[in-house]
Amino acid sequence: MNEKIILTAEGIFYSYDKKNPVLKGVDIKVLKNEILTLYGPSGSGKSTLIYILGGLLTQDAGKILYNIEDKKRKIGFVFQNYNMLNELTVFENCKVAQNIRSFDDDRQIFDYAEKIGITDILYRYPAELSVGQLQRSAVLRSISGPVELVFCDEPTGSLDSENKRNVFELFSQLKEYVAFFVVSHDEVSKKYADRVLNMSDGIIL
């Protein structure tokens, strides 16, 4: 595999009920240190695709090749509803992510938090944070560990215009460390992407 390619998928098919295909032979490549946006309407299969590529679902057909050693440790997710553990502080959420990835480095969390601009909220709980702070905290957790690729499922869906821009500017700052694969139906996602692909009815156009 080309060393600049972090993931290649070919002929991906998937159906939730084994009758009506959600994905219909998707081919896609993800490059290292890029922001790739998969743009399309709700229901087009975008989220299903990244769940398969990220190992949360298994495709019915097709193959996926990763240019990553030990991908379970090196893939992260950012979800629209954040999925933060409410009983833990932001720092503790990140430590849980590191532990799952068999990684232990407090300094990494502090360094990334400084880049993201949330050092002052590391010891606060999710319920104490604004929507924008929650999303930045979710991004911090997603990259805590030896992460090389982050899948983002509608990461700006519940944000206002300013916070949408902030999230994508954050991805731009961090792409020298990780690649971001963003699925979105938000126009602002196109502005910050290195590549934009369009999806409709289970195929990439």
PDB file of C-alpha atoms in Angstrom:
ATOM      1  CA  MET A   1       0.000   0.000   0.000  1.00  0.00           C
ATOM      2  CA  ASN A   2       1.189   3.524  -0.781  1.00  0.00           C
ATOM      3  CA  GLU A   3       2.732   4.939   2.408  1.00  0.00           C
ATOM      4  CA  LYS A   4       0.597   8.084   2.088  1.00  0.00           C
ATOM      5  CA  ILE A   5      -2.598   6.019   2.243  1.00  0.00           C
ATOM      6  CA  ILE A   6      -3.838   5.127   5.725  1.00  0.00           C
ATOM      7  CA  LEU A   7      -6.896   3.130   4.648  1.00  0.00           C
ATOM      8  CA  THR A   8      -8.307   1.611   1.461  1.00  0.00           C
ATOM      9  CA  ALA A   9     -11.783   0.103   1.130  1.00  0.00           C
ATOM     10  CA  GLU A  10     -13.077  -1.678  -1.961  1.00  0.00           C
ATOM     11  CA  GLY A  11     -16.545  -2.921  -2.861  1.00  0.00           C
ATOM     12  CA  ILE A  12     -18.162  -2.341   0.538  1.00  0.00           C
ATOM     13  CA  PHE A  13     -21.740  -3.578   0.775  1.00  0.00           C
ATOM     14  CA  TYR A  14     -23.937  -3.510   3.871  1.00  0.00           C
ATOM     15  CA  SER A  15     -27.582  -4.051   4.781  1.00  0.00           C
ATOM     16  CA  TYR A  16     -29.134  -3.875   8.243  1.00  0.00           C
ATOM     17  CA  ASP A  17     -31.977  -6.228   7.345  1.00  0.00           C
ATOM     18  CA  LYS A  18     -30.164  -8.311   4.700  1.00  0.00           C
ATOM     19  CA  LYS A  19     -32.711  -7.116   2.153  1.00  0.00           C
ATOM     20  CA  ASN A  20     -32.297  -3.387   1.556  1.00  0.00           C
ATOM     21  CA  PRO A  21     -28.652  -2.378   0.965  1.00  0.00           C
ATOM     22  CA  VAL A  22     -27.453   0.758   2.729  1.00  0.00           C
ATOM     23  CA  LEU A  23     -24.033   0.634   1.056  1.00  0.00           C
ATOM     24  CA  LYS A  24     -23.788  -0.492  -2.559  1.00  0.00           C
ATOM     25  CA  GLY A  25     -20.191  -1.215  -3.461  1.00  0.00           C
ATOM     26  CA  VAL A  26     -18.299   1.712  -1.920  1.00  0.00           C
ATOM     27  CA  ASP A  27     -14.646   2.293  -2.856  1.00  0.00           C
ATOM     28  CA  ILE A  28     -12.687   4.853  -0.846  1.00  0.00           C
ATOM     29  CA  LYS A  29      -9.166   5.817   0.236  1.00  0.00           C
ATOM     30  CA  VAL A  30      -8.111   7.894   3.213  1.00  0.00           C
ATOM     31  CA  LEU A  31      -4.738   9.653   3.182  1.00  0.00           C
ATOM     32  CA  LYS A  32      -2.490  10.383   6.126  1.00  0.00           C
ATOM     33  CA  ASN A  33      -2.660  13.888   7.621  1.00  0.00           C
ATOM     34  CA  GLU A  34      -5.715  14.979   5.661  1.00  0.00           C
ATOM     35  CA  ILE A  35      -9.230  16.140   6.409  1.00  0.00           C
ATOM     36  CA  LEU A  36     -11.523  14.079   4.202  1.00  0.00           C
ATOM     37  CA  THR A  37     -15.176  15.111   4.200  1.00  0.00           C
ATOM     38  CA  LEU A  38     -17.880  12.741   3.017  1.00  0.00           C
ATOM     39  CA  TYR A  39     -20.793  15.018   2.262  1.00  0.00           C
ATOM     40  CA  GLY A  40     -24.373  14.007   1.678  1.00  0.00           C
ATOM     41  CA  PRO A  41     -27.964  14.035   2.976  1.00  0.00           C
ATOM     42  CA  SER A  42     -29.169  12.152   6.039  1.00  0.00           C
ATOM     43  CA  GLY A  43     -29.845   8.518   5.235  1.00  0.00           C
ATOM     44  CA  SER A  44     -27.301   8.304   2.413  1.00  0.00           C
ATOM     45  CA  GLY A  45     -25.127   5.748   4.255  1.00  0.00           C
ATOM     46  CA  LYS A  46     -22.342   8.041   5.497  1.00  0.00           C
ATOM     47  CA  SER A  47     -22.451   7.054   9.161  1.00  0.00           C
ATOM     48  CA  THR A  48     -22.803   3.361   8.336  1.00  0.00           C
ATOM     49  CA  LEU A  49     -19.662   3.580   6.221  1.00  0.00           C
ATOM     50  CA  ILE A  50     -17.467   5.074   8.935  1.00  0.00           C
ATOM     51  CA  TYR A  51     -18.797   2.625  11.520  1.00  0.00           C
ATOM     52  CA  ILE A  52     -17.665  -0.174   9.200  1.00  0.00           C
ATOM     53  CA  LEU A  53     -14.298   1.438   8.435  1.00  0.00           C
ATOM     54  CA  GLY A  54     -13.765   2.081  12.146  1.00  0.00           C
ATOM     55  CA  GLY A  55     -14.610  -1.484  13.135  1.00  0.00           C
ATOM     56  CA  LEU A  56     -17.950  -0.823  14.863  1.00  0.00           C
ATOM     57  CA  LEU A  57     -19.852  -2.781  12.182  1.00  0.00           C
ATOM     58  CA  THR A  58     -18.783  -5.578   9.827  1.00  0.00           C
ATOM     59  CA  GLN A  59     -19.455  -5.258   6.112  1.00  0.00           C
ATOM     60  CA  ASP A  60     -21.463  -7.899   4.228  1.00  0.00           C
ATOM     61  CA  ALA A  61     -18.976  -7.843   1.343  1.00  0.00           C
ATOM     62  CA  GLY A  62     -15.828  -6.032   0.277  1.00  0.00           C
ATOM     63  CA  LYS A  63     -12.415  -5.594   1.825  1.00  0.00           C
ATOM     64  CA  ILE A  64     -10.699  -2.977   3.981  1.00  0.00           C
ATOM     65  CA  LEU A  65      -6.924  -2.577   4.136  1.00  0.00           C
ATOM     66  CA  TYR A  66      -5.328  -0.518   6.908  1.00  0.00           C
ATOM     67  CA  ASN A  67      -1.852   0.949   6.717  1.00  0.00           C
ATOM     68  CA  ILE A  68      -1.890   1.024  10.523  1.00  0.00           C
ATOM     69  CA  GLU A  69      -0.407  -1.436  12.967  1.00  0.00           C
ATOM     70  CA  ASP A  70      -2.791  -2.421  15.772  1.00  0.00           C
ATOM     71  CA  LYS A  71      -5.694  -0.371  14.426  1.00  0.00           C
ATOM     72  CA  LYS A  72      -7.830  -0.778  17.570  1.00  0.00           C
ATOM     73  CA  ARG A  73      -5.331   1.415  19.423  1.00  0.00           C
ATOM     74  CA  LYS A  74      -4.877   3.947  16.651  1.00  0.00           C
ATOM     75  CA  ILE A  75      -8.435   4.773  15.540  1.00  0.00           C
ATOM     76  CA  GLY A  76     -10.646   7.309  17.330  1.00  0.00           C
ATOM     77  CA  PHE A  77     -14.247   8.483  17.012  1.00  0.00           C
ATOM     78  CA  VAL A  78     -16.019  11.801  17.534  1.00  0.00           C
ATOM     79  CA  PHE A  79     -19.794  11.441  17.796  1.00  0.00           C
ATOM     80  CA  GLN A  80     -22.468  14.088  17.353  1.00  0.00           C
ATOM     81  CA  ASN A  81     -23.771  13.516  20.890  1.00  0.00           C
ATOM     82  CA  TYR A  82     -20.213  13.496  22.339  1.00  0.00           C
ATOM     83  CA  ASN A  83     -20.617  10.210  24.325  1.00  0.00           C
ATOM     84  CA  MET A  84     -18.595  11.618  27.231  1.00  0.00           C
ATOM     85  CA  LEU A  85     -18.771   9.725  30.549  1.00  0.00           C
ATOM     86  CA  ASN A  86     -20.691  12.189  32.709  1.00  0.00           C
ATOM     87  CA  GLU A  87     -19.350  10.929  36.051  1.00  0.00           C
ATOM     88  CA  LEU A  88     -15.751  11.584  34.966  1.00  0.00           C
ATOM     89  CA  THR A  89     -13.882  14.832  34.372  1.00  0.00           C
ATOM     90  CA  VAL A  90     -12.571  15.679  30.906  1.00  0.00           C
ATOM     91  CA  PHE A  91      -9.097  14.550  31.969  1.00  0.00           C
ATOM     92  CA  GLU A  92     -10.455  11.271  33.328  1.00  0.00           C
ATOM     93  CA  ASN A  93     -12.406  10.689  30.105  1.00  0.00           C
ATOM     94  CA  CYS A  94      -9.140  11.050  28.216  1.00  0.00           C
ATOM     95  CA  LYS A  95      -7.316   8.709  30.601  1.00  0.00           C
ATOM     96  CA  VAL A  96      -9.998   6.059  30.003  1.00  0.00           C
ATOM     97  CA  ALA A  97      -9.418   6.443  26.249  1.00  0.00           C
ATOM     98  CA  GLN A  98      -5.657   6.100  26.752  1.00  0.00           C
ATOM     99  CA  ASN A  99      -6.113   3.013  28.927  1.00  0.00           C
ATOM    100  CA  ILE A 100      -8.333   1.345  26.321  1.00  0.00           C
ATOM    101  CA  ARG A 101      -5.548   1.999  23.820  1.00  0.00           C
ATOM    102  CA  SER A 102      -2.895   0.573  26.195  1.00  0.00           C
ATOM    103  CA  PHE A 103      -1.240   3.966  26.452  1.00  0.00           C
ATOM    104  CA  ASP A 104      -0.311   6.073  29.465  1.00  0.00           C
ATOM    105  CA  ASP A 105       0.961   9.615  29.018  1.00  0.00           C
ATOM    106  CA  ASP A 106      -0.562  12.484  31.014  1.00  0.00           C
ATOM    107  CA  ARG A 107       1.725  14.921  29.214  1.00  0.00           C
ATOM    108  CA  GLN A 108       0.103  14.094  25.880  1.00  0.00           C
ATOM    109  CA  ILE A 109      -3.319  15.050  27.231  1.00  0.00           C
ATOM    110  CA  PHE A 110      -2.019  18.360  28.584  1.00  0.00           C
ATOM    111  CA  ASP A 111      -0.153  19.133  25.349  1.00  0.00           C
ATOM    112  CA  TYR A 112      -3.174  18.435  23.140  1.00  0.00           C
ATOM    113  CA  ALA A 113      -5.477  20.306  25.542  1.00  0.00           C
ATOM    114  CA  GLU A 114      -3.235  23.358  25.199  1.00  0.00           C
ATOM    115  CA  LYS A 115      -3.380  23.154  21.394  1.00  0.00           C
ATOM    116  CA  ILE A 116      -7.167  22.800  21.540  1.00  0.00           C
ATOM    117  CA  GLY A 117      -7.506  25.602  24.074  1.00  0.00           C
ATOM    118  CA  ILE A 118      -9.253  23.712  26.872  1.00  0.00           C
ATOM    119  CA  THR A 119      -6.536  23.332  29.518  1.00  0.00           C
ATOM    120  CA  ASP A 120      -8.718  25.275  31.964  1.00  0.00           C
ATOM    121  CA  ILE A 121     -11.591  22.779  31.819  1.00  0.00           C
ATOM    122  CA  LEU A 122      -9.675  19.487  32.111  1.00  0.00           C
ATOM    123  CA  TYR A 123     -10.906  18.908  35.659  1.00  0.00           C
ATOM    124  CA  ARG A 124     -14.511  19.870  35.033  1.00  0.00           C
ATOM    125  CA  TYR A 125     -17.364  17.458  34.391  1.00  0.00           C
ATOM    126  CA  PRO A 126     -19.304  17.279  31.100  1.00  0.00           C
ATOM    127  CA  ALA A 127     -22.454  18.723  32.719  1.00  0.00           C
ATOM    128  CA  GLU A 128     -20.475  21.866  33.570  1.00  0.00           C
ATOM    129  CA  LEU A 129     -19.400  22.546  29.986  1.00  0.00           C
ATOM    130  CA  SER A 130     -20.863  24.516  27.097  1.00  0.00           C
ATOM    131  CA  VAL A 131     -21.724  22.750  23.856  1.00  0.00           C
ATOM    132  CA  GLY A 132     -18.538  24.040  22.224  1.00  0.00           C
ATOM    133  CA  GLN A 133     -16.399  22.921  25.171  1.00  0.00           C
ATOM    134  CA  LEU A 134     -18.027  19.487  25.084  1.00  0.00           C
ATOM    135  CA  GLN A 135     -17.208  19.046  21.428  1.00  0.00           C
ATOM    136  CA  ARG A 136     -13.589  20.105  21.920  1.00  0.00           C
ATOM    137  CA  SER A 137     -13.349  17.721  24.861  1.00  0.00           C
ATOM    138  CA  ALA A 138     -14.714  14.911  22.686  1.00  0.00           C
ATOM    139  CA  VAL A 139     -12.042  15.682  20.090  1.00  0.00           C
ATOM    140  CA  LEU A 140      -9.356  15.619  22.793  1.00  0.00           C
ATOM    141  CA  ARG A 141     -10.556  12.223  23.993  1.00  0.00           C
ATOM    142  CA  SER A 142     -10.619  10.868  20.428  1.00  0.00           C
ATOM    143  CA  ILE A 143      -6.908  11.608  19.927  1.00  0.00           C
ATOM    144  CA  SER A 144      -5.719  10.548  23.402  1.00  0.00           C
ATOM    145  CA  GLY A 145      -3.303   7.718  22.753  1.00  0.00           C
ATOM    146  CA  PRO A 146      -1.287   6.611  19.701  1.00  0.00           C
ATOM    147  CA  VAL A 147      -4.131   7.650  17.385  1.00  0.00           C
ATOM    148  CA  GLU A 148      -3.529   8.114  13.648  1.00  0.00           C
ATOM    149  CA  LEU A 149      -7.074   8.259  12.239  1.00  0.00           C
ATOM    150  CA  VAL A 150     -10.257   9.807  13.671  1.00  0.00           C
ATOM    151  CA  PHE A 151     -13.736   9.202  12.280  1.00  0.00           C
ATOM    152  CA  CYS A 152     -16.182  12.052  12.940  1.00  0.00           C
ATOM    153  CA  ASP A 153     -19.926  11.417  12.711  1.00  0.00           C
ATOM    154  CA  GLU A 154     -21.711  14.737  12.085  1.00  0.00           C
ATOM    155  CA  PRO A 155     -19.403  16.479  14.595  1.00  0.00           C
ATOM    156  CA  THR A 156     -20.995  19.915  14.123  1.00  0.00           C
ATOM    157  CA  GLY A 157     -24.634  18.845  13.865  1.00  0.00           C
ATOM    158  CA  SER A 158     -25.704  20.468  17.149  1.00  0.00           C
ATOM    159  CA  LEU A 159     -23.391  23.504  17.055  1.00  0.00           C
ATOM    160  CA  ASP A 160     -23.963  27.129  16.120  1.00  0.00           C
ATOM    161  CA  SER A 161     -22.098  28.726  13.216  1.00  0.00           C
ATOM    162  CA  GLU A 162     -19.165  29.987  15.290  1.00  0.00           C
ATOM    163  CA  ASN A 163     -18.592  26.666  17.025  1.00  0.00           C
ATOM    164  CA  LYS A 164     -18.863  24.811  13.692  1.00  0.00           C
ATOM    165  CA  ARG A 165     -15.986  26.889  12.362  1.00  0.00           C
ATOM    166  CA  ASN A 166     -14.049  26.370  15.591  1.00  0.00           C
ATOM    167  CA  VAL A 167     -14.282  22.585  15.324  1.00  0.00           C
ATOM    168  CA  PHE A 168     -13.027  22.492  11.736  1.00  0.00           C
ATOM    169  CA  GLU A 169     -10.254  24.967  12.499  1.00  0.00           C
ATOM    170  CA  LEU A 170      -9.304  22.605  15.306  1.00  0.00           C
ATOM    171  CA  PHE A 171      -9.122  19.688  12.858  1.00  0.00           C
ATOM    172  CA  SER A 172      -6.898  21.828  10.644  1.00  0.00           C
ATOM    173  CA  GLN A 173      -4.506  22.418  13.550  1.00  0.00           C
ATOM    174  CA  LEU A 174      -4.379  18.734  14.454  1.00  0.00           C
ATOM    175  CA  LYS A 175      -4.098  17.088  11.048  1.00  0.00           C
ATOM    176  CA  GLU A 176      -0.306  17.101  11.251  1.00  0.00           C
ATOM    177  CA  TYR A 177      -0.763  14.433  13.940  1.00  0.00           C
ATOM    178  CA  VAL A 178      -3.856  12.527  12.759  1.00  0.00           C
ATOM    179  CA  ALA A 179      -6.102  12.151   9.717  1.00  0.00           C
ATOM    180  CA  PHE A 180      -9.760  13.150  10.079  1.00  0.00           C
ATOM    181  CA  PHE A 181     -12.552  11.441   8.132  1.00  0.00           C
ATOM    182  CA  VAL A 182     -15.631  13.607   8.616  1.00  0.00           C
ATOM    183  CA  VAL A 183     -19.150  12.689   7.539  1.00  0.00           C
ATOM    184  CA  SER A 184     -21.442  15.681   7.339  1.00  0.00           C
ATOM    185  CA  HIS A 185     -24.326  17.352   5.583  1.00  0.00           C
ATOM    186  CA  ASP A 186     -23.069  20.755   6.778  1.00  0.00           C
ATOM    187  CA  GLU A 187     -21.756  23.101   4.069  1.00  0.00           C
ATOM    188  CA  VAL A 188     -19.030  24.492   6.365  1.00  0.00           C
ATOM    189  CA  SER A 189     -17.316  21.089   6.318  1.00  0.00           C
ATOM    190  CA  LYS A 190     -16.394  21.581   2.659  1.00  0.00           C
ATOM    191  CA  LYS A 191     -14.432  24.770   3.311  1.00  0.00           C
ATOM    192  CA  TYR A 192     -11.905  23.094   5.602  1.00  0.00           C
ATOM    193  CA  ALA A 193     -11.552  19.755   3.815  1.00  0.00           C
ATOM    194  CA  ASP A 194      -8.505  18.696   1.827  1.00  0.00           C
ATOM    195  CA  ARG A 195     -10.837  16.462  -0.169  1.00  0.00           C
ATOM    196  CA  VAL A 196     -14.620  16.329  -0.465  1.00  0.00           C
ATOM    197  CA  LEU A 197     -16.542  13.264  -1.626  1.00  0.00           C
ATOM    198  CA  ASN A 198     -20.291  13.209  -2.182  1.00  0.00           C
ATOM    199  CA  MET A 199     -22.500  10.314  -1.160  1.00  0.00           C
ATOM    200  CA  SER A 200     -26.070   9.567  -2.140  1.00  0.00           C
ATOM    201  CA  ASP A 201     -28.219   6.470  -1.718  1.00  0.00           C
ATOM    202  CA  GLY A 202     -25.363   4.216  -0.644  1.00  0.00           C
ATOM    203  CA  ILE A 203     -22.824   5.124  -3.319  1.00  0.00           C
ATOM    204  CA  ILE A 204     -20.050   7.693  -3.635  1.00  0.00           C
ATOM    205  CA  LEU A 205     -20.769   9.829  -6.654  1.00  0.00           C
TER     206      LEU A 205
END
